[in-house]
Short mmCIF file of C-alpha atoms in Angstrom, two decimals:
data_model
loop_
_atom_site.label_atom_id
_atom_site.label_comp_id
_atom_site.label_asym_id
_atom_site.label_seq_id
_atom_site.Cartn_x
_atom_site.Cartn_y
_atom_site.Cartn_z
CA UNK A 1 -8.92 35.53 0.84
CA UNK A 2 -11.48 34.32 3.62
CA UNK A 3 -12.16 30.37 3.51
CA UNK A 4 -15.72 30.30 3.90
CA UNK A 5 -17.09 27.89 6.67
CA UNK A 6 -18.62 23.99 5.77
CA UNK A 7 -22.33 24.04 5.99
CA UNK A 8 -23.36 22.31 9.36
CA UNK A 9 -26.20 20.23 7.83
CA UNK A 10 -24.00 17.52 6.33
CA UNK A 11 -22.20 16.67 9.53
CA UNK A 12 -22.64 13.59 11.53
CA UNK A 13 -21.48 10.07 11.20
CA UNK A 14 -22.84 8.73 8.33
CA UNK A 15 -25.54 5.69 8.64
CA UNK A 16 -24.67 2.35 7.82
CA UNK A 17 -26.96 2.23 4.10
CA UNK A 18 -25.86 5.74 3.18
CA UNK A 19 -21.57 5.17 2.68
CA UNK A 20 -20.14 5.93 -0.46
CA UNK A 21 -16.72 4.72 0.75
CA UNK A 22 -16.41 2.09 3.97
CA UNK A 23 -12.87 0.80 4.70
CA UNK A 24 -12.89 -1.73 7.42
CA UNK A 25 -10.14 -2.77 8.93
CA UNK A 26 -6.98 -1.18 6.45
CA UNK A 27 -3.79 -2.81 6.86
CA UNK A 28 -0.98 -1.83 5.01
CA UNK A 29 2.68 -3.25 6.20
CA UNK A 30 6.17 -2.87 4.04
CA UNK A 31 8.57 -5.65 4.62
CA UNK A 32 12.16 -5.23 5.45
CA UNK A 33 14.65 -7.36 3.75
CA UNK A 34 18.11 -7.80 4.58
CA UNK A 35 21.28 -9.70 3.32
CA UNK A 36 22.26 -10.69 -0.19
CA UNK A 37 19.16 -13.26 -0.70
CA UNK A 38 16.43 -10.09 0.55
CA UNK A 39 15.30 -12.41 3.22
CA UNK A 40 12.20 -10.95 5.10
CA UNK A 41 13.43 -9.52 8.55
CA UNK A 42 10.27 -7.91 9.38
CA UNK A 43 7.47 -5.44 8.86
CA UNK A 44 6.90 -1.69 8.77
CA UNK A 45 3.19 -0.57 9.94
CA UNK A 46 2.36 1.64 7.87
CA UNK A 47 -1.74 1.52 8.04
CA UNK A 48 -2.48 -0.33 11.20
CA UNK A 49 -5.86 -1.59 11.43
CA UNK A 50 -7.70 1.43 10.29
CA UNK A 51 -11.62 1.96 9.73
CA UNK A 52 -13.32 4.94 8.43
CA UNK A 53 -16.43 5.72 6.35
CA UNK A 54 -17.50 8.73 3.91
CA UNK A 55 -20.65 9.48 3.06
CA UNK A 56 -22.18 11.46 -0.60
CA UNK A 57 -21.36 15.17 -0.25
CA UNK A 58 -19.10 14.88 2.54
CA UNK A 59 -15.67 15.75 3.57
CA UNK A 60 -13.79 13.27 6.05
CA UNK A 61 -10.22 15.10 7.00
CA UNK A 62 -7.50 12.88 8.00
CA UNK A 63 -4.84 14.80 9.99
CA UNK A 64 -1.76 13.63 11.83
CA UNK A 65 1.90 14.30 11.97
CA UNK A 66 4.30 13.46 9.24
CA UNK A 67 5.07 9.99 8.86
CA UNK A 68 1.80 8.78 10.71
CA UNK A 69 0.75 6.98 7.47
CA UNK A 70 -2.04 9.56 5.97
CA UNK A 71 -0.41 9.48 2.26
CA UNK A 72 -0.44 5.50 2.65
CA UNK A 73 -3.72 5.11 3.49
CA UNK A 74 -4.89 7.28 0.44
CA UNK A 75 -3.14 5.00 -1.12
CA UNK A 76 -4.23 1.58 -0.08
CA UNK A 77 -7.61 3.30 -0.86
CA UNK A 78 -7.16 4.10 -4.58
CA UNK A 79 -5.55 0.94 -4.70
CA UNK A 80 -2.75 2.34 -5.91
CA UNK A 81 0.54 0.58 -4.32
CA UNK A 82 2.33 -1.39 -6.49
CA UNK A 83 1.60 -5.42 -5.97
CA UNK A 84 4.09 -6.91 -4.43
CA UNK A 85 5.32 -4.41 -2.69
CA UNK A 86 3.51 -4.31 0.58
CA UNK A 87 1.15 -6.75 2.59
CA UNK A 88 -2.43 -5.37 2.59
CA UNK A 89 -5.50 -6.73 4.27
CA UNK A 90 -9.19 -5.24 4.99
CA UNK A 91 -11.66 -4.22 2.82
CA UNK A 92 -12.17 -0.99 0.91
CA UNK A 93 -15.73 -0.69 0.26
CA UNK A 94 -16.92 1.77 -2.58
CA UNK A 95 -20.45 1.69 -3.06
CA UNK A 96 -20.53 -1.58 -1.57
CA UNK A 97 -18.16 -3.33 -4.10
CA UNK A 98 -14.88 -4.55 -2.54
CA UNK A 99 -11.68 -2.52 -4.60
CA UNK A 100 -9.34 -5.11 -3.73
CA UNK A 101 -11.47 -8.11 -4.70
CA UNK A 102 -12.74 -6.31 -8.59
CA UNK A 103 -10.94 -7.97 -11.19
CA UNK A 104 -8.65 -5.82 -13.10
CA UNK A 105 -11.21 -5.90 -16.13
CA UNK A 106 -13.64 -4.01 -13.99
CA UNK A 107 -11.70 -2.31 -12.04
CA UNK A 108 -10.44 0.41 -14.86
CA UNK A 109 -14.67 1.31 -14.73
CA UNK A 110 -15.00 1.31 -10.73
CA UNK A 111 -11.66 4.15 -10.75
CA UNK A 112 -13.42 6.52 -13.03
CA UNK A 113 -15.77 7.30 -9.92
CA UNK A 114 -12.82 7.97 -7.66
CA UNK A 115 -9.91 10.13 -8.37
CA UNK A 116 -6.93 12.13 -6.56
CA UNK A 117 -5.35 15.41 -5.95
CA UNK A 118 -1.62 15.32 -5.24
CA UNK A 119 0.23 17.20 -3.08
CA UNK A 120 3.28 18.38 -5.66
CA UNK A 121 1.48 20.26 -8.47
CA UNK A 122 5.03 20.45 -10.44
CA UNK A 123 5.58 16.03 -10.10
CA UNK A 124 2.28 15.33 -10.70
CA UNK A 125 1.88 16.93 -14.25
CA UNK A 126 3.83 15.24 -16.87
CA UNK A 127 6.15 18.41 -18.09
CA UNK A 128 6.06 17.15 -22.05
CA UNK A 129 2.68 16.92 -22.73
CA UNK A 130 0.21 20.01 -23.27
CA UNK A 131 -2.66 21.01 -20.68
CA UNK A 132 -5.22 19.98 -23.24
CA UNK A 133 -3.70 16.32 -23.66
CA UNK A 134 -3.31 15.75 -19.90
CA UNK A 135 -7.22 16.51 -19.38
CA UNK A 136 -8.55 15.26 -22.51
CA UNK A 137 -6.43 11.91 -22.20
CA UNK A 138 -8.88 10.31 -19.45
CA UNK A 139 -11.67 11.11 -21.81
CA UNK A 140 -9.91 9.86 -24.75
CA UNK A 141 -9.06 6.60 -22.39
CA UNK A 142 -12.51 6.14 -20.47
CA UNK A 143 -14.57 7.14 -23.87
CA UNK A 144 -16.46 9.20 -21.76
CA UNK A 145 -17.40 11.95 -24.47
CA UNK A 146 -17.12 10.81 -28.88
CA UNK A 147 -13.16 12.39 -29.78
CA UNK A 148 -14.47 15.13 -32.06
CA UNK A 149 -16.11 16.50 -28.50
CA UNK A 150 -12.67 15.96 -26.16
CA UNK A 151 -11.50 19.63 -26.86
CA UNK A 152 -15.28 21.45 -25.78
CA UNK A 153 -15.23 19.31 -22.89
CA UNK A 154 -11.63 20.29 -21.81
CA UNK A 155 -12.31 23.81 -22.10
CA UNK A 156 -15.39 23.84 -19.79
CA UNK A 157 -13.35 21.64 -17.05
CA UNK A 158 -10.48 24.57 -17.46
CA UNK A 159 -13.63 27.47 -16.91
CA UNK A 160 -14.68 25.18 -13.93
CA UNK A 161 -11.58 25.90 -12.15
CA UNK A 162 -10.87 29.52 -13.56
CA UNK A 163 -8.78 28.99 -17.12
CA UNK A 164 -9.90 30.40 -20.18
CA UNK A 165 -9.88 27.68 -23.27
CA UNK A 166 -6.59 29.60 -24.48
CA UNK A 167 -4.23 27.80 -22.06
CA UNK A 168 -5.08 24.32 -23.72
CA UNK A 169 -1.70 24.32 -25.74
CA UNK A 170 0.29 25.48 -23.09
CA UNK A 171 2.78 23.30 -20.97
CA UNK A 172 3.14 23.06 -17.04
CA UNK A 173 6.36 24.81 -16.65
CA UNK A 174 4.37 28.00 -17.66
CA UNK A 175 2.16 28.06 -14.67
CA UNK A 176 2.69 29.35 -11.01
CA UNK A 177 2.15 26.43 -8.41
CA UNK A 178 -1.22 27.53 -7.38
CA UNK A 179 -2.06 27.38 -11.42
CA UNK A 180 -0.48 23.63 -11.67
CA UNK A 181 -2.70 22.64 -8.86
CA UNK A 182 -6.05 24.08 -10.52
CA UNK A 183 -4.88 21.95 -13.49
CA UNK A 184 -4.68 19.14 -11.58
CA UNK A 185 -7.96 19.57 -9.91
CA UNK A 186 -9.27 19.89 -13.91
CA UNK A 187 -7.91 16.63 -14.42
CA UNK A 188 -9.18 14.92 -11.40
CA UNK A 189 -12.93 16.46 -12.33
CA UNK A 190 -12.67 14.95 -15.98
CA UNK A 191 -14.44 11.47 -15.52
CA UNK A 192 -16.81 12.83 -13.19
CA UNK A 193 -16.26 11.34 -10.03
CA UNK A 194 -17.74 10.87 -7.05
CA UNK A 195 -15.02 10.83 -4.66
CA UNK A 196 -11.38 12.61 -4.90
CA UNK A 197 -8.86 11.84 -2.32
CA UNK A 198 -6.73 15.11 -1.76
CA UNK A 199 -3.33 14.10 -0.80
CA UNK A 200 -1.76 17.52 1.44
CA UNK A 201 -3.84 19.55 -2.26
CA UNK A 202 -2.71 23.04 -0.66
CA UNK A 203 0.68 22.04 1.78
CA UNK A 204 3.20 23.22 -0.94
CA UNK A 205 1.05 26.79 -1.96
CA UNK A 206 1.21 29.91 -0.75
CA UNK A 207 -1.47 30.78 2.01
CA UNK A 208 -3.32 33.15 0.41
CA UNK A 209 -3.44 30.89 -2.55
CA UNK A 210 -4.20 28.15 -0.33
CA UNK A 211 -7.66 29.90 0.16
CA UNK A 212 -8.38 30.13 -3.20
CA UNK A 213 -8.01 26.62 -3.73
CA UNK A 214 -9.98 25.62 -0.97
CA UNK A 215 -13.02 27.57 -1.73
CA UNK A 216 -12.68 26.32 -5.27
CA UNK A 217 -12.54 22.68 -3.88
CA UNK A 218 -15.89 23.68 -1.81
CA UNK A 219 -17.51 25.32 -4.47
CA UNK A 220 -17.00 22.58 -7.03
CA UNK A 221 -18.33 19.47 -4.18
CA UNK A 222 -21.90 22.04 -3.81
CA UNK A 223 -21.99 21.80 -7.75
CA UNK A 224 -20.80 18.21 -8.74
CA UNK A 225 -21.74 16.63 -5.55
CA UNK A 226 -18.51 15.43 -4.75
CA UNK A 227 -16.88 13.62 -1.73
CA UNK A 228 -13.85 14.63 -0.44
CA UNK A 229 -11.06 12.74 1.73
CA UNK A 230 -9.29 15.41 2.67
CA UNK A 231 -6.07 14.77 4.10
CA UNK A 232 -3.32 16.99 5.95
CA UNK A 233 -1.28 18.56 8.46
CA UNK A 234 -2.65 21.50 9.32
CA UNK A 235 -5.51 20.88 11.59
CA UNK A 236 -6.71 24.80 11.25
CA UNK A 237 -7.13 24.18 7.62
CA UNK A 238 -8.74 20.68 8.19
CA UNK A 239 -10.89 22.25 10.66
CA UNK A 240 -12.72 24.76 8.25
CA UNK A 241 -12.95 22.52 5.57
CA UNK A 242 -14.23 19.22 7.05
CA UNK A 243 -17.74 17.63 8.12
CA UNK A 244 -15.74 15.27 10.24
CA UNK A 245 -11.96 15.02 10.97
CA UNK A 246 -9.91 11.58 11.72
CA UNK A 247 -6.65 11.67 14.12
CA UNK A 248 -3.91 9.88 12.93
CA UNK A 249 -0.95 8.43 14.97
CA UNK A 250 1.58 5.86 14.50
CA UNK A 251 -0.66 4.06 11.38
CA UNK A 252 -3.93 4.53 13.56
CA UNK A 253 -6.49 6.49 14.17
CA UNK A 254 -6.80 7.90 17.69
CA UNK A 255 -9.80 9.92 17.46
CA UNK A 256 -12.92 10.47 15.04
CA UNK A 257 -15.74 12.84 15.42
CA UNK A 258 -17.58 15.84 13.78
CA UNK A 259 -15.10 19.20 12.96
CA UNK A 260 -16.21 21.57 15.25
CA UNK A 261 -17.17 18.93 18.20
CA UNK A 262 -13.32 17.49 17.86
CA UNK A 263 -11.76 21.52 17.71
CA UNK A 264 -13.92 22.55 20.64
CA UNK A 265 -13.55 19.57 23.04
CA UNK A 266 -10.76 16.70 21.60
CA UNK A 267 -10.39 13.78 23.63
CA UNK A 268 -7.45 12.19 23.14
CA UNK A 269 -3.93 13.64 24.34
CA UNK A 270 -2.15 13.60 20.98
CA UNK A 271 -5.34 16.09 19.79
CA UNK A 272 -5.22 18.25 22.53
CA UNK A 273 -1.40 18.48 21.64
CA UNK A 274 -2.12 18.95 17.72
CA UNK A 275 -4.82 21.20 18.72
CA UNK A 276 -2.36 23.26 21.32
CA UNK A 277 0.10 24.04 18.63
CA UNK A 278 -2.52 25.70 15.93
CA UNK A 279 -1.70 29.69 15.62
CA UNK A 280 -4.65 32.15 17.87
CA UNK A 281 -5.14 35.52 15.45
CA UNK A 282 -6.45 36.40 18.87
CA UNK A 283 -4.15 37.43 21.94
CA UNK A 284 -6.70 36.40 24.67
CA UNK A 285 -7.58 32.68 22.86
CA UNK A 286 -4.08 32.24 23.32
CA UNK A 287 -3.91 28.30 23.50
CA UNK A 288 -1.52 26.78 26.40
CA UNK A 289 0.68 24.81 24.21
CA UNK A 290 1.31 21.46 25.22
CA UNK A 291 5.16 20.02 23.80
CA UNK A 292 5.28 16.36 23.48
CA UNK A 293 8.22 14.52 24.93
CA UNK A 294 10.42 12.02 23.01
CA UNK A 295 10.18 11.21 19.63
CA UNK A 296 7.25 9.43 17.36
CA UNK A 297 8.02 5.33 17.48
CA UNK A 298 9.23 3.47 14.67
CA UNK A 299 6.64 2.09 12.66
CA UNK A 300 9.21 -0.78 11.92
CA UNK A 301 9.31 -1.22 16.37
CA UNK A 302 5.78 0.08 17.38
CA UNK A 303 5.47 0.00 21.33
CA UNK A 304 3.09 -2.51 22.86
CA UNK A 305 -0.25 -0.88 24.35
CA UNK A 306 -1.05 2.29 23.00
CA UNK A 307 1.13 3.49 20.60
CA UNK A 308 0.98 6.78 21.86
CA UNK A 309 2.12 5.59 25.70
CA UNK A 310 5.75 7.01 25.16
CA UNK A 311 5.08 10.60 24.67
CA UNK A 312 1.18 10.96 26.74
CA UNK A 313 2.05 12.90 29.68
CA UNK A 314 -1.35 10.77 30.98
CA UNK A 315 0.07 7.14 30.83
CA UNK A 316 -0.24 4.84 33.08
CA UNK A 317 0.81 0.98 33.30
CA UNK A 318 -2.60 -0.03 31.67
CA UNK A 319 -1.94 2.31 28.92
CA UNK A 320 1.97 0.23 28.45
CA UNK A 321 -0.12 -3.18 28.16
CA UNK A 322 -3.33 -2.94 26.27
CA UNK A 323 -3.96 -1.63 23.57
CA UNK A 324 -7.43 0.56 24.12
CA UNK A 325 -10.27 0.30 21.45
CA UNK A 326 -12.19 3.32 20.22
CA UNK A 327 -14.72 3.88 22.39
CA UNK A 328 -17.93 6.80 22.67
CA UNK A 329 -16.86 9.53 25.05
CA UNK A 330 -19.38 12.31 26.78
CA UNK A 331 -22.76 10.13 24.93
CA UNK A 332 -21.40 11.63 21.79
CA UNK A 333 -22.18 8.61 19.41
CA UNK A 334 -19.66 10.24 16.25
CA UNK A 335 -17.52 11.06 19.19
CA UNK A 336 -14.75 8.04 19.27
CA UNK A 337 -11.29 8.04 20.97
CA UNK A 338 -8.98 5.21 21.67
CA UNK A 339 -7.50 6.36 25.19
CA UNK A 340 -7.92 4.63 28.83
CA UNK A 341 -7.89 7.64 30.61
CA UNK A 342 -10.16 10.05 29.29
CA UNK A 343 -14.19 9.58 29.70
#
């Protein structure tokens, strides 16, 4: 099946009174303990420093390499690390109201409006309960709809993604993996929210299924409304599906600028070599594939300057000692890359 292509009205960097979601400034850093007391040794940079903003109706993709720290920024987002178990600073700004400063009292209303996809449709659905009760149970929790209604209102979220209401009493194991991840879409549309975070949604399908659950993703955002952070691997898939697309290396983002204006003419190094290594149906667009030296830094013992200075066949001893900010390049404003040596 054909993925169709993202309407090019919604892109563009979204204005400063029109974000549904502004983080500013995202750390996120796991501490390493050692010996028999767990004494703090020191820090693994998970999220360094991150900004990014979403706007109503549109799809940011966040793409990088595994291990970059995509998953843990979705994360940090939905607030949804365990306390305790890793430093965080910034602010995550939804609608203007801070996530990590709501109280806990208010903050079971503020996650009705933003929900997630996960990558493994099998671990995400609990195997003992029923379709039926793992849609209807945000419902039954957020009292969104009176209990007699629960069941009517499962079976049109189940139509919504292409179920009939007869699967309501069935159990996960009796679904293919493309079928698991529809439910979980079902479940992520129950509260009706206004922004879903889809962790790697299609990484572990099939790819023609992959299609199919893309399109559904795109038709569902044109009916609902819906915001997406979308994030992934595959910068082909991110590429279709996107308004605007976010590089990620080493905990930070490298680059930032509308989908097709990043695809046709990236900036930074590490995109050019992400961008190198995406499959040409075409014999004559044949990209020249550039093959990165070395391997990605730890996040526990980043490298000072640019993190990306090890492996960038353009370094040079300003790249090894500063650390460069993201800056406009070619008087594209939405166009932003953190590299010395491109312009």
């Amino acid at each position: 099946m054909e993925l169709e292509a993202v309407p090019t009205q919604r892109i563009g960097y979204p204005a400063a009174d029109a974000m549904l979601l502004d983080v500013k400034e995202l750390t996120v850093a796991f501490p390493i303990r050692s010996g028999l007391l767990q004494t703090v040794c020191g820090h693994i940079q998970a999220v360094n420093h991150i900004s990014l903003q979403i706007k109503p109706g549109e799809t940011l993709g966040l793409v990088g390499e595994s291990g970059c720290g995509k998953t843990t920024a979705g994360r940090a987002i939905l607030r949804l690390i365990p306390p305790g178990t890793a430093e965080i600073s910034g602010q995550v700004l939804f609608e203007g109201t801070d996530i990590y400063a709501t109280r806990p009292t208010k903050l079971r209303s503020l996650r009705r409006h933003i929900q997630v996809i996960f990558q493994d449709p099998v671990g995400s659905l609990n195997p003992r309960m029923t379709v039926g009760s793992m849609i209807g149970e945000p419902l039954l929790v957020h009292k969104i709809v009176p209990r007699v209604q629960i069941s009517s209102r499962v079976a049109e979220l189940l139509q919504k993604v292409g179920f009939s209401a007869d699967v309501i009493n069935r159990y996960p194991h009796e679904f293919s993996g493309g079928q698991r991840q529809r439910i979980g879409i079902a479940r992520a549309l129950a509260l009706n929210p206004k922004l879903i975070v889809c962790d790697e949604p299609v990484s572990a399908l099939d790819v023609s299924i992959q299609a199919q659950v893309l399109n559904l993703l795109r038709d569902l955002q044109t009916e609902m409304g819906l915001s997406y952070l979308f994030i992934a691997h595959n910068l082909a898939v991110v590429e279709h599906f996107s308004n605007r697309i976010a590089v990620m290396y080493l905990g930070r983002i490298v680059e930032t600028a509308a989908a097709c204006t990043l695809t046709r003419d990236p900036k930074h190094p590490y995109t050019q070599a992400l961008l190198s290594a995406v499959p040409k149906p075409e014999v004559e667009r044949k990209n020249h594939r550039i093959v990165l030296q070395g391997e990605v830094p730890s996040p526990a013992n980043p490298p000072t300057g640019c993190p990306f200075h090890p492996r960038c066949p353009l370094a040079q001893e300003r790249c090894k000692r500063e650390m460069p900010p993201m800056e406009i390049k070619s008087g594209d404003a939405t166009h932003l890359a953190a590299c010395w040596e491109t312009h």
